[in-house]
Amino acid sequence: MAFFDRIRGEFIDIVEWLDDSRDTMVWRFPRHDNEIKMGAKLVVRESQTAVFVNEGRIADVFPPGTHTLQTRNLPILSTLKGWKYGFDSPFKAEVYFVSTRQFTDFKWGTQNPIMLRDPEFGPVRLRAFGAYSARVTDAGKLLRELAGTDGQFRTDEVEGYLRQMIVSRLAGALGASGVPVLDLAANQHSMGLQLAETLTADLVEVGLAIPTFSFENISLPPEVEQALDKRTQMGLVGDLGQYTRFQAANALDNAGGAGEGMGLGLGIAAGQQMAAALSPHPQPTPQPAPPAAPQEPPPLPRQDQWYLGVGGERRGPFDGPGLAAAGLTPDALVWKAGMGQWTAAKDVPELAALLHNTPPPLPGA
């Protein structure tokens, strides 16, 4: 009986895969030296695909369901084997089970900042990270291009390849979007959908697709974020003039003493200057009101007071007309405040008009 049990054990009746992991994409059925019996059952569960490989070539691909392995169900494999001596003979072939479910434990992130030209801030550097999912869409292409003969192909073996593709596409997608930095958060969902479509088109040749792609965070350098925080604070303050007056009023309530009053005055003046400098529309400097018209005529302008030297005597003071009436002659000496010494009237330009109106001296005088 032991001999017949050993012979019976060489033939496999059921070919299936019960996946107890969360990261296996391809699993090879451990055939060893056993032969798959003609008429055996192939059980392919939902989210699986079974691929038969014979002598290094893909022979048949089976979708989910229970399949009876017979020559009529294996047309490609039957042709490759070229069975001439009975179609009920067992056969040897490698069977790969490929998981077609979504693998959702992938993360991505930018190792280096991405340089972009923002329409509002100019050149900026961005960092971003998020998550995405991957799914096998063509088991044959995946085996040929990525998995090969790996008996257990896991997600970590393809994650680095996918991350490089994502980062290379991310910079172009963000730059071509034309979305300002401050509006990126509102457009993360639409950008994720666009990137998922672009990456899926790039991965068609390896039998993979990116069903979902999401942004968890898009950040700016710390110094830029601090500048934005200050700008936000200025927006919350609003009218800097009113804010300065409010602060001055609070300081006035708490002020006491001459020293504190002087500091308060300096603080108010500095605050007003700051408000005027930072205000987008500087307030015009108030101009003094024009003086009111006088109710009575102003006093007459004061005339110069002259002194006249006659015969060694000083006479005066006289105003202009009085000086002429006192006997002003061209050779007479005159003086007023501001003159250094007595001067002949003919040498004082201011008295020229008076001299012309003065009759000349009598003959023989």
mmCIF file of C-alpha atoms in Angstrom:
data_model
loop_
_atom_site.group_PDB
_atom_site.id
_atom_site.type_symbol
_atom_site.label_atom_id
_atom_site.label_comp_id
_atom_site.label_asym_id
_atom_site.label_seq_id
_atom_site.Cartn_x
_atom_site.Cartn_y
_atom_site.Cartn_z
ATOM 1 C CA MET A 1 0.000 0.000 0.000
ATOM 2 C CA ALA A 2 2.891 2.351 0.714
ATOM 3 C CA PHE A 3 4.034 2.012 -2.871
ATOM 4 C CA PHE A 4 0.597 2.857 -4.265
ATOM 5 C CA ASP A 5 0.279 5.809 -1.825
ATOM 6 C CA ARG A 6 3.586 7.184 -3.076
ATOM 7 C CA ILE A 7 2.490 6.829 -6.674
ATOM 8 C CA ARG A 8 -0.857 8.458 -5.900
ATOM 9 C CA GLY A 9 0.931 11.369 -4.155
ATOM 10 C CA GLU A 10 2.764 12.251 -7.331
ATOM 11 C CA PHE A 11 -0.486 13.436 -8.878
ATOM 12 C CA ILE A 12 -2.004 16.684 -7.627
ATOM 13 C CA ASP A 13 -5.797 16.803 -7.560
ATOM 14 C CA ILE A 14 -6.414 20.412 -6.384
ATOM 15 C CA VAL A 15 -4.418 23.493 -7.275
ATOM 16 C CA GLU A 16 -5.286 26.578 -5.153
ATOM 17 C CA TRP A 17 -3.849 29.443 -3.137
ATOM 18 C CA LEU A 18 -5.078 30.683 0.230
ATOM 19 C CA ASP A 19 -3.376 34.013 0.764
ATOM 20 C CA ASP A 20 -2.653 34.705 4.444
ATOM 21 C CA SER A 21 -0.516 37.765 3.817
ATOM 22 C CA ARG A 22 -1.304 41.350 2.867
ATOM 23 C CA ASP A 23 1.694 42.115 0.665
ATOM 24 C CA THR A 24 2.093 39.138 -1.721
ATOM 25 C CA MET A 25 1.387 40.015 -5.339
ATOM 26 C CA VAL A 26 2.567 36.772 -7.035
ATOM 27 C CA TRP A 27 2.819 33.268 -5.502
ATOM 28 C CA ARG A 28 4.133 30.187 -7.257
ATOM 29 C CA PHE A 29 2.359 26.894 -6.546
ATOM 30 C CA PRO A 30 4.906 24.485 -4.935
ATOM 31 C CA ARG A 31 4.753 21.748 -7.508
ATOM 32 C CA HIS A 32 8.200 20.268 -6.823
ATOM 33 C CA ASP A 33 8.411 17.000 -8.781
ATOM 34 C CA ASN A 34 4.705 16.218 -8.616
ATOM 35 C CA GLU A 35 2.657 16.122 -11.760
ATOM 36 C CA ILE A 36 -0.739 17.727 -12.159
ATOM 37 C CA LYS A 37 -3.242 15.016 -12.923
ATOM 38 C CA MET A 38 -5.452 15.390 -15.945
ATOM 39 C CA GLY A 39 -8.893 16.280 -14.612
ATOM 40 C CA ALA A 40 -7.571 18.013 -11.478
ATOM 41 C CA LYS A 41 -9.415 21.026 -10.093
ATOM 42 C CA LEU A 42 -7.953 24.511 -10.334
ATOM 43 C CA VAL A 43 -9.565 26.856 -7.803
ATOM 44 C CA VAL A 44 -9.055 30.556 -8.566
ATOM 45 C CA ARG A 45 -10.702 32.793 -6.014
ATOM 46 C CA GLU A 46 -11.968 36.327 -6.412
ATOM 47 C CA SER A 47 -9.127 38.854 -6.681
ATOM 48 C CA GLN A 48 -6.867 36.131 -8.135
ATOM 49 C CA THR A 49 -5.632 35.044 -11.539
ATOM 50 C CA ALA A 50 -3.833 31.782 -12.283
ATOM 51 C CA VAL A 51 -1.087 31.676 -14.905
ATOM 52 C CA PHE A 52 0.297 28.391 -16.304
ATOM 53 C CA VAL A 53 3.929 28.575 -17.440
ATOM 54 C CA ASN A 54 5.400 25.720 -19.454
ATOM 55 C CA GLU A 55 9.113 25.626 -20.229
ATOM 56 C CA GLY A 56 9.465 29.359 -19.587
ATOM 57 C CA ARG A 57 6.474 30.384 -21.719
ATOM 58 C CA ILE A 58 3.055 31.513 -20.538
ATOM 59 C CA ALA A 59 0.660 28.769 -21.626
ATOM 60 C CA ASP A 60 -2.766 29.683 -20.209
ATOM 61 C CA VAL A 61 -4.369 32.261 -17.943
ATOM 62 C CA PHE A 62 -7.430 31.398 -15.832
ATOM 63 C CA PRO A 63 -9.853 33.952 -14.316
ATOM 64 C CA PRO A 64 -11.652 33.462 -10.964
ATOM 65 C CA GLY A 65 -13.665 30.243 -10.712
ATOM 66 C CA THR A 66 -13.207 26.484 -10.480
ATOM 67 C CA HIS A 67 -11.674 24.941 -13.588
ATOM 68 C CA THR A 68 -11.231 21.289 -14.541
ATOM 69 C CA LEU A 69 -7.826 20.782 -16.109
ATOM 70 C CA GLN A 70 -8.491 18.894 -19.321
ATOM 71 C CA THR A 71 -7.131 19.224 -22.798
ATOM 72 C CA ARG A 72 -10.182 21.103 -24.000
ATOM 73 C CA ASN A 73 -9.647 23.671 -21.224
ATOM 74 C CA LEU A 74 -5.919 23.962 -21.948
ATOM 75 C CA PRO A 75 -5.708 24.606 -25.681
ATOM 76 C CA ILE A 76 -2.460 26.523 -25.593
ATOM 77 C CA LEU A 77 -0.765 24.134 -23.172
ATOM 78 C CA SER A 78 -1.993 21.132 -25.130
ATOM 79 C CA THR A 79 -0.499 22.552 -28.303
ATOM 80 C CA LEU A 80 2.814 23.283 -26.588
ATOM 81 C CA LYS A 81 3.059 19.803 -25.068
ATOM 82 C CA GLY A 82 2.086 18.102 -28.327
ATOM 83 C CA TRP A 83 0.568 15.105 -26.576
ATOM 84 C CA LYS A 84 0.463 12.233 -29.018
ATOM 85 C CA TYR A 85 0.027 9.284 -26.713
ATOM 86 C CA GLY A 86 -3.227 9.942 -24.899
ATOM 87 C CA PHE A 87 -4.712 13.119 -23.564
ATOM 88 C CA ASP A 88 -5.266 11.655 -20.097
ATOM 89 C CA SER A 89 -1.572 11.724 -19.207
ATOM 90 C CA PRO A 90 -0.491 13.963 -16.309
ATOM 91 C CA PHE A 91 1.553 17.038 -17.120
ATOM 92 C CA LYS A 92 4.074 19.251 -15.448
ATOM 93 C CA ALA A 93 3.717 23.044 -15.503
ATOM 94 C CA GLU A 94 4.469 25.941 -13.200
ATOM 95 C CA VAL A 95 1.374 27.640 -11.817
ATOM 96 C CA TYR A 96 1.564 31.257 -10.632
ATOM 97 C CA PHE A 97 -1.257 32.831 -8.674
ATOM 98 C CA VAL A 98 -1.436 36.604 -9.123
ATOM 99 C CA SER A 99 -3.407 38.765 -6.679
ATOM 100 C CA THR A 100 -5.551 41.357 -8.457
ATOM 101 C CA ARG A 101 -6.873 43.138 -5.377
ATOM 102 C CA GLN A 102 -5.888 46.691 -4.466
ATOM 103 C CA PHE A 103 -2.730 47.062 -2.399
ATOM 104 C CA THR A 104 -3.342 50.162 -0.313
ATOM 105 C CA ASP A 105 -0.277 50.303 1.932
ATOM 106 C CA PHE A 106 1.921 52.339 -0.414
ATOM 107 C CA LYS A 107 3.372 55.685 0.704
ATOM 108 C CA TRP A 108 5.149 58.336 -1.322
ATOM 109 C CA GLY A 109 7.057 61.516 -0.555
ATOM 110 C CA THR A 110 9.493 63.991 -2.074
ATOM 111 C CA GLN A 111 13.022 63.428 -0.838
ATOM 112 C CA ASN A 112 14.132 66.800 -2.226
ATOM 113 C CA PRO A 113 12.013 69.972 -2.584
ATOM 114 C CA ILE A 114 10.321 70.644 -5.928
ATOM 115 C CA MET A 115 11.021 74.064 -7.458
ATOM 116 C CA LEU A 116 7.946 75.795 -8.880
ATOM 117 C CA ARG A 117 7.095 79.274 -10.152
ATOM 118 C CA ASP A 118 4.092 80.540 -8.247
ATOM 119 C CA PRO A 119 2.054 83.384 -9.829
ATOM 120 C CA GLU A 120 1.849 85.220 -6.490
ATOM 121 C CA PHE A 121 5.071 84.417 -4.583
ATOM 122 C CA GLY A 122 7.424 83.752 -7.498
ATOM 123 C CA PRO A 123 9.897 80.807 -7.253
ATOM 124 C CA VAL A 124 9.028 78.555 -4.310
ATOM 125 C CA ARG A 125 10.097 75.150 -3.021
ATOM 126 C CA LEU A 126 7.480 72.566 -2.131
ATOM 127 C CA ARG A 127 7.549 69.266 -0.292
ATOM 128 C CA ALA A 128 4.686 66.800 -0.450
ATOM 129 C CA PHE A 129 3.780 63.322 0.716
ATOM 130 C CA GLY A 130 0.773 61.070 0.577
ATOM 131 C CA ALA A 131 -0.483 57.561 -0.223
ATOM 132 C CA TYR A 132 -1.602 55.554 -3.226
ATOM 133 C CA SER A 133 -2.853 52.103 -4.147
ATOM 134 C CA ALA A 134 -1.747 49.685 -6.861
ATOM 135 C CA ARG A 135 -3.478 46.834 -8.664
ATOM 136 C CA VAL A 136 -2.412 44.166 -11.168
ATOM 137 C CA THR A 137 -4.333 44.554 -14.427
ATOM 138 C CA ASP A 138 -2.378 42.139 -16.638
ATOM 139 C CA ALA A 139 -0.867 39.110 -14.882
ATOM 140 C CA GLY A 140 1.127 38.036 -17.933
ATOM 141 C CA LYS A 141 2.866 41.414 -18.314
ATOM 142 C CA LEU A 142 3.615 41.554 -14.604
ATOM 143 C CA LEU A 143 5.321 38.141 -14.740
ATOM 144 C CA ARG A 144 7.308 39.026 -17.839
ATOM 145 C CA GLU A 145 8.373 42.559 -16.824
ATOM 146 C CA LEU A 146 8.694 42.562 -13.023
ATOM 147 C CA ALA A 147 8.080 39.318 -11.141
ATOM 148 C CA GLY A 148 9.909 36.871 -13.420
ATOM 149 C CA THR A 149 10.461 33.505 -11.708
ATOM 150 C CA ASP A 150 10.205 34.903 -8.171
ATOM 151 C CA GLY A 151 8.296 32.340 -6.144
ATOM 152 C CA GLN A 152 6.833 35.011 -3.853
ATOM 153 C CA PHE A 153 6.812 38.510 -5.325
ATOM 154 C CA ARG A 154 5.952 41.089 -2.643
ATOM 155 C CA THR A 155 4.934 44.730 -2.751
ATOM 156 C CA ASP A 156 8.243 45.978 -1.311
ATOM 157 C CA GLU A 157 9.981 44.698 -4.450
ATOM 158 C CA VAL A 158 8.001 47.058 -6.672
ATOM 159 C CA GLU A 159 7.477 49.964 -4.251
ATOM 160 C CA GLY A 160 10.790 51.686 -5.044
ATOM 161 C CA TYR A 161 10.073 51.526 -8.764
ATOM 162 C CA LEU A 162 6.623 53.039 -8.292
ATOM 163 C CA ARG A 163 7.907 55.786 -5.994
ATOM 164 C CA GLN A 164 10.477 56.913 -8.554
ATOM 165 C CA MET A 165 7.800 57.153 -11.234
ATOM 166 C CA ILE A 166 5.534 59.164 -8.927
ATOM 167 C CA VAL A 167 8.185 61.722 -7.983
ATOM 168 C CA SER A 168 9.238 62.153 -11.611
ATOM 169 C CA ARG A 169 5.644 62.832 -12.624
ATOM 170 C CA LEU A 170 4.757 64.963 -9.602
ATOM 171 C CA ALA A 171 6.956 67.947 -10.453
ATOM 172 C CA GLY A 172 5.537 68.178 -13.966
ATOM 173 C CA ALA A 173 1.958 67.795 -12.750
ATOM 174 C CA LEU A 174 2.280 70.549 -10.126
ATOM 175 C CA GLY A 175 4.056 72.881 -12.533
ATOM 176 C CA ALA A 176 1.541 72.353 -15.341
ATOM 177 C CA SER A 177 -1.472 72.763 -13.072
ATOM 178 C CA GLY A 178 -0.926 76.526 -12.706
ATOM 179 C CA VAL A 179 -2.616 76.412 -9.285
ATOM 180 C CA PRO A 180 -1.245 79.005 -6.799
ATOM 181 C CA VAL A 181 0.406 77.656 -3.681
ATOM 182 C CA LEU A 182 -2.353 78.977 -1.435
ATOM 183 C CA ASP A 183 -4.973 77.120 -3.525
ATOM 184 C CA LEU A 184 -3.220 73.729 -3.680
ATOM 185 C CA ALA A 185 -5.122 72.409 -0.660
ATOM 186 C CA ALA A 186 -8.451 73.035 -2.396
ATOM 187 C CA ASN A 187 -7.249 71.226 -5.536
ATOM 188 C CA GLN A 188 -5.552 68.194 -3.992
ATOM 189 C CA HIS A 189 -8.366 65.816 -4.920
ATOM 190 C CA SER A 190 -8.476 66.804 -8.589
ATOM 191 C CA MET A 191 -4.682 66.689 -8.848
ATOM 192 C CA GLY A 192 -4.695 63.216 -7.271
ATOM 193 C CA LEU A 193 -7.166 61.964 -9.887
ATOM 194 C CA GLN A 194 -5.086 63.441 -12.680
ATOM 195 C CA LEU A 195 -1.881 61.869 -11.381
ATOM 196 C CA ALA A 196 -3.578 58.481 -10.964
ATOM 197 C CA GLU A 197 -4.611 58.536 -14.629
ATOM 198 C CA THR A 198 -1.145 59.617 -15.772
ATOM 199 C CA LEU A 199 0.654 56.947 -13.733
ATOM 200 C CA THR A 200 -1.776 54.230 -14.849
ATOM 201 C CA ALA A 201 -1.025 55.081 -18.483
ATOM 202 C CA ASP A 202 2.716 54.850 -17.750
ATOM 203 C CA LEU A 203 2.371 51.439 -16.037
ATOM 204 C CA VAL A 204 0.327 49.716 -18.745
ATOM 205 C CA GLU A 205 3.445 48.000 -20.103
ATOM 206 C CA VAL A 206 4.155 46.270 -16.779
ATOM 207 C CA GLY A 207 0.548 45.249 -16.083
ATOM 208 C CA LEU A 208 -0.077 47.622 -13.148
ATOM 209 C CA ALA A 209 -2.524 50.446 -12.471
ATOM 210 C CA ILE A 210 -2.851 53.191 -9.827
ATOM 211 C CA PRO A 211 -6.556 53.289 -8.850
ATOM 212 C CA THR A 212 -6.161 56.002 -6.190
ATOM 213 C CA PHE A 213 -3.599 58.695 -5.489
ATOM 214 C CA SER A 214 -3.911 61.169 -2.622
ATOM 215 C CA PHE A 215 -2.033 64.098 -1.108
ATOM 216 C CA GLU A 216 -1.729 64.156 2.666
ATOM 217 C CA ASN A 217 0.293 67.347 2.914
ATOM 218 C CA ILE A 218 1.954 69.999 0.761
ATOM 219 C CA SER A 219 4.366 72.200 2.716
ATOM 220 C CA LEU A 220 6.589 75.233 2.139
ATOM 221 C CA PRO A 221 10.019 75.927 3.697
ATOM 222 C CA PRO A 222 9.831 77.072 7.351
ATOM 223 C CA GLU A 223 10.952 80.631 6.587
ATOM 224 C CA VAL A 224 8.236 81.028 3.952
ATOM 225 C CA GLU A 225 5.605 79.666 6.337
ATOM 226 C CA GLN A 226 6.710 82.212 8.969
ATOM 227 C CA ALA A 227 6.339 85.031 6.445
ATOM 228 C CA LEU A 228 2.847 83.804 5.585
ATOM 229 C CA ASP A 229 1.971 83.719 9.289
ATOM 230 C CA LYS A 230 3.002 87.364 9.631
ATOM 231 C CA ARG A 231 0.959 88.263 6.597
ATOM 232 C CA THR A 232 -2.030 86.501 8.131
ATOM 233 C CA GLN A 233 -1.565 88.423 11.379
ATOM 234 C CA MET A 234 -1.551 91.714 9.468
ATOM 235 C CA GLY A 235 -4.771 90.683 7.759
ATOM 236 C CA LEU A 236 -6.392 89.941 11.118
ATOM 237 C CA VAL A 237 -5.336 93.349 12.502
ATOM 238 C CA GLY A 238 -7.101 95.139 9.635
ATOM 239 C CA ASP A 239 -6.877 98.946 9.848
ATOM 240 C CA LEU A 240 -3.487 99.615 11.440
ATOM 241 C CA GLY A 241 -4.491 103.164 12.347
ATOM 242 C CA GLN A 242 -7.483 102.020 14.398
ATOM 243 C CA TYR A 243 -5.418 99.222 15.931
ATOM 244 C CA THR A 244 -2.726 101.712 16.977
ATOM 245 C CA ARG A 245 -5.293 104.032 18.591
ATOM 246 C CA PHE A 246 -6.839 101.086 20.405
ATOM 247 C CA GLN A 247 -3.435 100.038 21.750
ATOM 248 C CA ALA A 248 -2.688 103.619 22.783
ATOM 249 C CA ALA A 249 -5.998 103.858 24.640
ATOM 250 C CA ASN A 250 -5.244 100.664 26.543
ATOM 251 C CA ALA A 251 -1.779 101.933 27.405
ATOM 252 C CA LEU A 252 -3.263 105.242 28.603
ATOM 253 C CA ASP A 253 -5.484 103.418 31.082
ATOM 254 C CA ASN A 254 -2.480 101.607 32.552
ATOM 255 C CA ALA A 255 -0.028 104.532 32.397
ATOM 256 C CA GLY A 256 1.104 106.458 35.484
ATOM 257 C CA GLY A 257 3.836 109.019 36.239
ATOM 258 C CA ALA A 258 5.737 111.472 34.071
ATOM 259 C CA GLY A 259 8.213 108.873 32.813
ATOM 260 C CA GLU A 260 5.466 106.513 31.777
ATOM 261 C CA GLY A 261 3.587 109.388 30.116
ATOM 262 C CA MET A 262 6.660 110.293 28.078
ATOM 263 C CA GLY A 263 7.087 106.652 27.031
ATOM 264 C CA LEU A 264 3.421 106.520 26.108
ATOM 265 C CA GLY A 265 3.750 109.613 23.903
ATOM 266 C CA LEU A 266 6.765 108.143 22.144
ATOM 267 C CA GLY A 267 4.909 104.847 21.684
ATOM 268 C CA ILE A 268 1.891 106.585 20.162
ATOM 269 C CA ALA A 269 4.079 108.570 17.776
ATOM 270 C CA ALA A 270 5.989 105.440 16.723
ATOM 271 C CA GLY A 271 2.750 103.547 16.252
ATOM 272 C CA GLN A 272 1.296 106.287 14.080
ATOM 273 C CA GLN A 273 4.429 106.365 11.940
ATOM 274 C CA MET A 274 4.321 102.571 11.555
ATOM 275 C CA ALA A 275 0.640 102.650 10.632
ATOM 276 C CA ALA A 276 1.286 105.344 8.027
ATOM 277 C CA ALA A 277 4.209 103.364 6.555
ATOM 278 C CA LEU A 278 2.374 100.038 6.380
ATOM 279 C CA SER A 279 -0.966 101.400 5.247
ATOM 280 C CA PRO A 280 -1.655 100.511 1.578
ATOM 281 C CA HIS A 281 -3.259 103.952 1.119
ATOM 282 C CA PRO A 282 -1.276 106.516 3.135
ATOM 283 C CA GLN A 283 -3.429 109.173 4.749
ATOM 284 C CA PRO A 284 -2.651 112.769 3.667
ATOM 285 C CA THR A 285 -0.958 114.983 6.220
ATOM 286 C CA PRO A 286 -3.519 117.422 7.649
ATOM 287 C CA GLN A 287 -2.843 121.031 6.585
ATOM 288 C CA PRO A 288 -3.346 123.987 8.998
ATOM 289 C CA ALA A 289 -6.493 126.021 8.450
ATOM 290 C CA PRO A 290 -5.963 129.445 6.796
ATOM 291 C CA PRO A 291 -5.972 132.382 9.243
ATOM 292 C CA ALA A 292 -9.289 134.163 9.734
ATOM 293 C CA ALA A 293 -9.714 137.614 8.153
ATOM 294 C CA PRO A 294 -9.016 140.449 10.687
ATOM 295 C CA GLN A 295 -12.023 142.365 11.977
ATOM 296 C CA GLU A 296 -10.044 145.737 12.194
ATOM 297 C CA PRO A 297 -7.403 147.190 9.835
ATOM 298 C CA PRO A 298 -3.841 146.319 10.860
ATOM 299 C CA PRO A 299 -1.492 149.096 12.058
ATOM 300 C CA LEU A 300 0.335 151.101 9.424
ATOM 301 C CA PRO A 301 3.911 150.025 8.716
ATOM 302 C CA ARG A 302 6.436 151.969 10.749
ATOM 303 C CA GLN A 303 8.398 154.579 8.739
ATOM 304 C CA ASP A 304 12.087 155.113 9.070
ATOM 305 C CA GLN A 305 13.149 157.858 11.526
ATOM 306 C CA TRP A 306 15.812 160.191 10.195
ATOM 307 C CA TYR A 307 18.133 162.600 11.973
ATOM 308 C CA LEU A 308 19.426 165.820 10.294
ATOM 309 C CA GLY A 309 22.740 167.571 11.073
ATOM 310 C CA VAL A 310 22.550 171.373 10.586
ATOM 311 C CA GLY A 311 25.276 173.778 11.763
ATOM 312 C CA GLY A 312 26.757 171.189 14.058
ATOM 313 C CA GLU A 313 23.409 170.469 15.655
ATOM 314 C CA ARG A 314 21.382 167.215 15.521
ATOM 315 C CA ARG A 315 17.726 167.615 14.706
ATOM 316 C CA GLY A 316 15.006 164.996 14.579
ATOM 317 C CA PRO A 317 13.865 162.404 14.398
ATOM 318 C CA PHE A 318 11.823 163.056 11.206
ATOM 319 C CA ASP A 319 9.913 160.834 8.869
ATOM 320 C CA GLY A 320 10.419 161.268 5.125
ATOM 321 C CA PRO A 321 8.125 164.254 4.590
ATOM 322 C CA GLY A 322 9.245 165.852 7.847
ATOM 323 C CA LEU A 323 12.871 165.498 6.833
ATOM 324 C CA ALA A 324 12.231 167.398 3.597
ATOM 325 C CA ALA A 325 10.380 170.167 5.484
ATOM 326 C CA ALA A 326 13.268 170.524 7.971
ATOM 327 C CA GLY A 327 15.547 171.886 5.242
ATOM 328 C CA LEU A 328 17.016 168.774 3.625
ATOM 329 C CA THR A 329 19.722 169.666 1.082
ATOM 330 C CA PRO A 330 22.015 167.380 -0.936
ATOM 331 C CA ASP A 331 25.012 168.239 1.216
ATOM 332 C CA ALA A 332 23.165 167.967 4.517
ATOM 333 C CA LEU A 333 24.281 165.145 6.796
ATOM 334 C CA VAL A 334 21.658 162.495 7.642
ATOM 335 C CA TRP A 335 21.550 159.344 9.771
ATOM 336 C CA LYS A 336 19.092 156.591 10.758
ATOM 337 C CA ALA A 337 19.242 153.384 12.689
ATOM 338 C CA GLY A 338 21.411 150.842 10.854
ATOM 339 C CA MET A 339 23.823 153.380 9.285
ATOM 340 C CA GLY A 340 27.437 153.282 10.382
ATOM 341 C CA GLN A 341 28.005 157.079 10.295
ATOM 342 C CA TRP A 342 26.586 160.435 9.195
ATOM 343 C CA THR A 343 26.322 160.618 5.417
ATOM 344 C CA ALA A 344 25.519 163.374 2.949
ATOM 345 C CA ALA A 345 21.910 163.125 1.747
ATOM 346 C CA LYS A 346 22.980 162.985 -1.906
ATOM 347 C CA ASP A 347 24.871 159.740 -1.161
ATOM 348 C CA VAL A 348 21.818 157.966 0.324
ATOM 349 C CA PRO A 349 19.726 156.339 -2.454
ATOM 350 C CA GLU A 350 16.641 156.218 -0.286
ATOM 351 C CA LEU A 351 16.531 160.058 -0.141
ATOM 352 C CA ALA A 352 16.888 160.667 -3.888
ATOM 353 C CA ALA A 353 13.143 161.211 -4.315
ATOM 354 C CA LEU A 354 13.067 163.781 -1.506
ATOM 355 C CA LEU A 355 16.008 165.686 -2.905
ATOM 356 C CA HIS A 356 14.386 166.071 -6.315
ATOM 357 C CA ASN A 357 11.329 167.578 -4.667
ATOM 358 C CA THR A 358 13.433 170.020 -2.615
ATOM 359 C CA PRO A 359 14.146 173.395 -4.148
ATOM 360 C CA PRO A 360 17.803 174.171 -4.600
ATOM 361 C CA PRO A 361 19.491 176.704 -2.246
ATOM 362 C CA LEU A 362 19.229 180.406 -3.079
ATOM 363 C CA PRO A 363 22.054 182.014 -4.973
ATOM 364 C CA GLY A 364 24.779 183.384 -2.771
ATOM 365 C CA ALA A 365 23.675 181.266 0.158
#
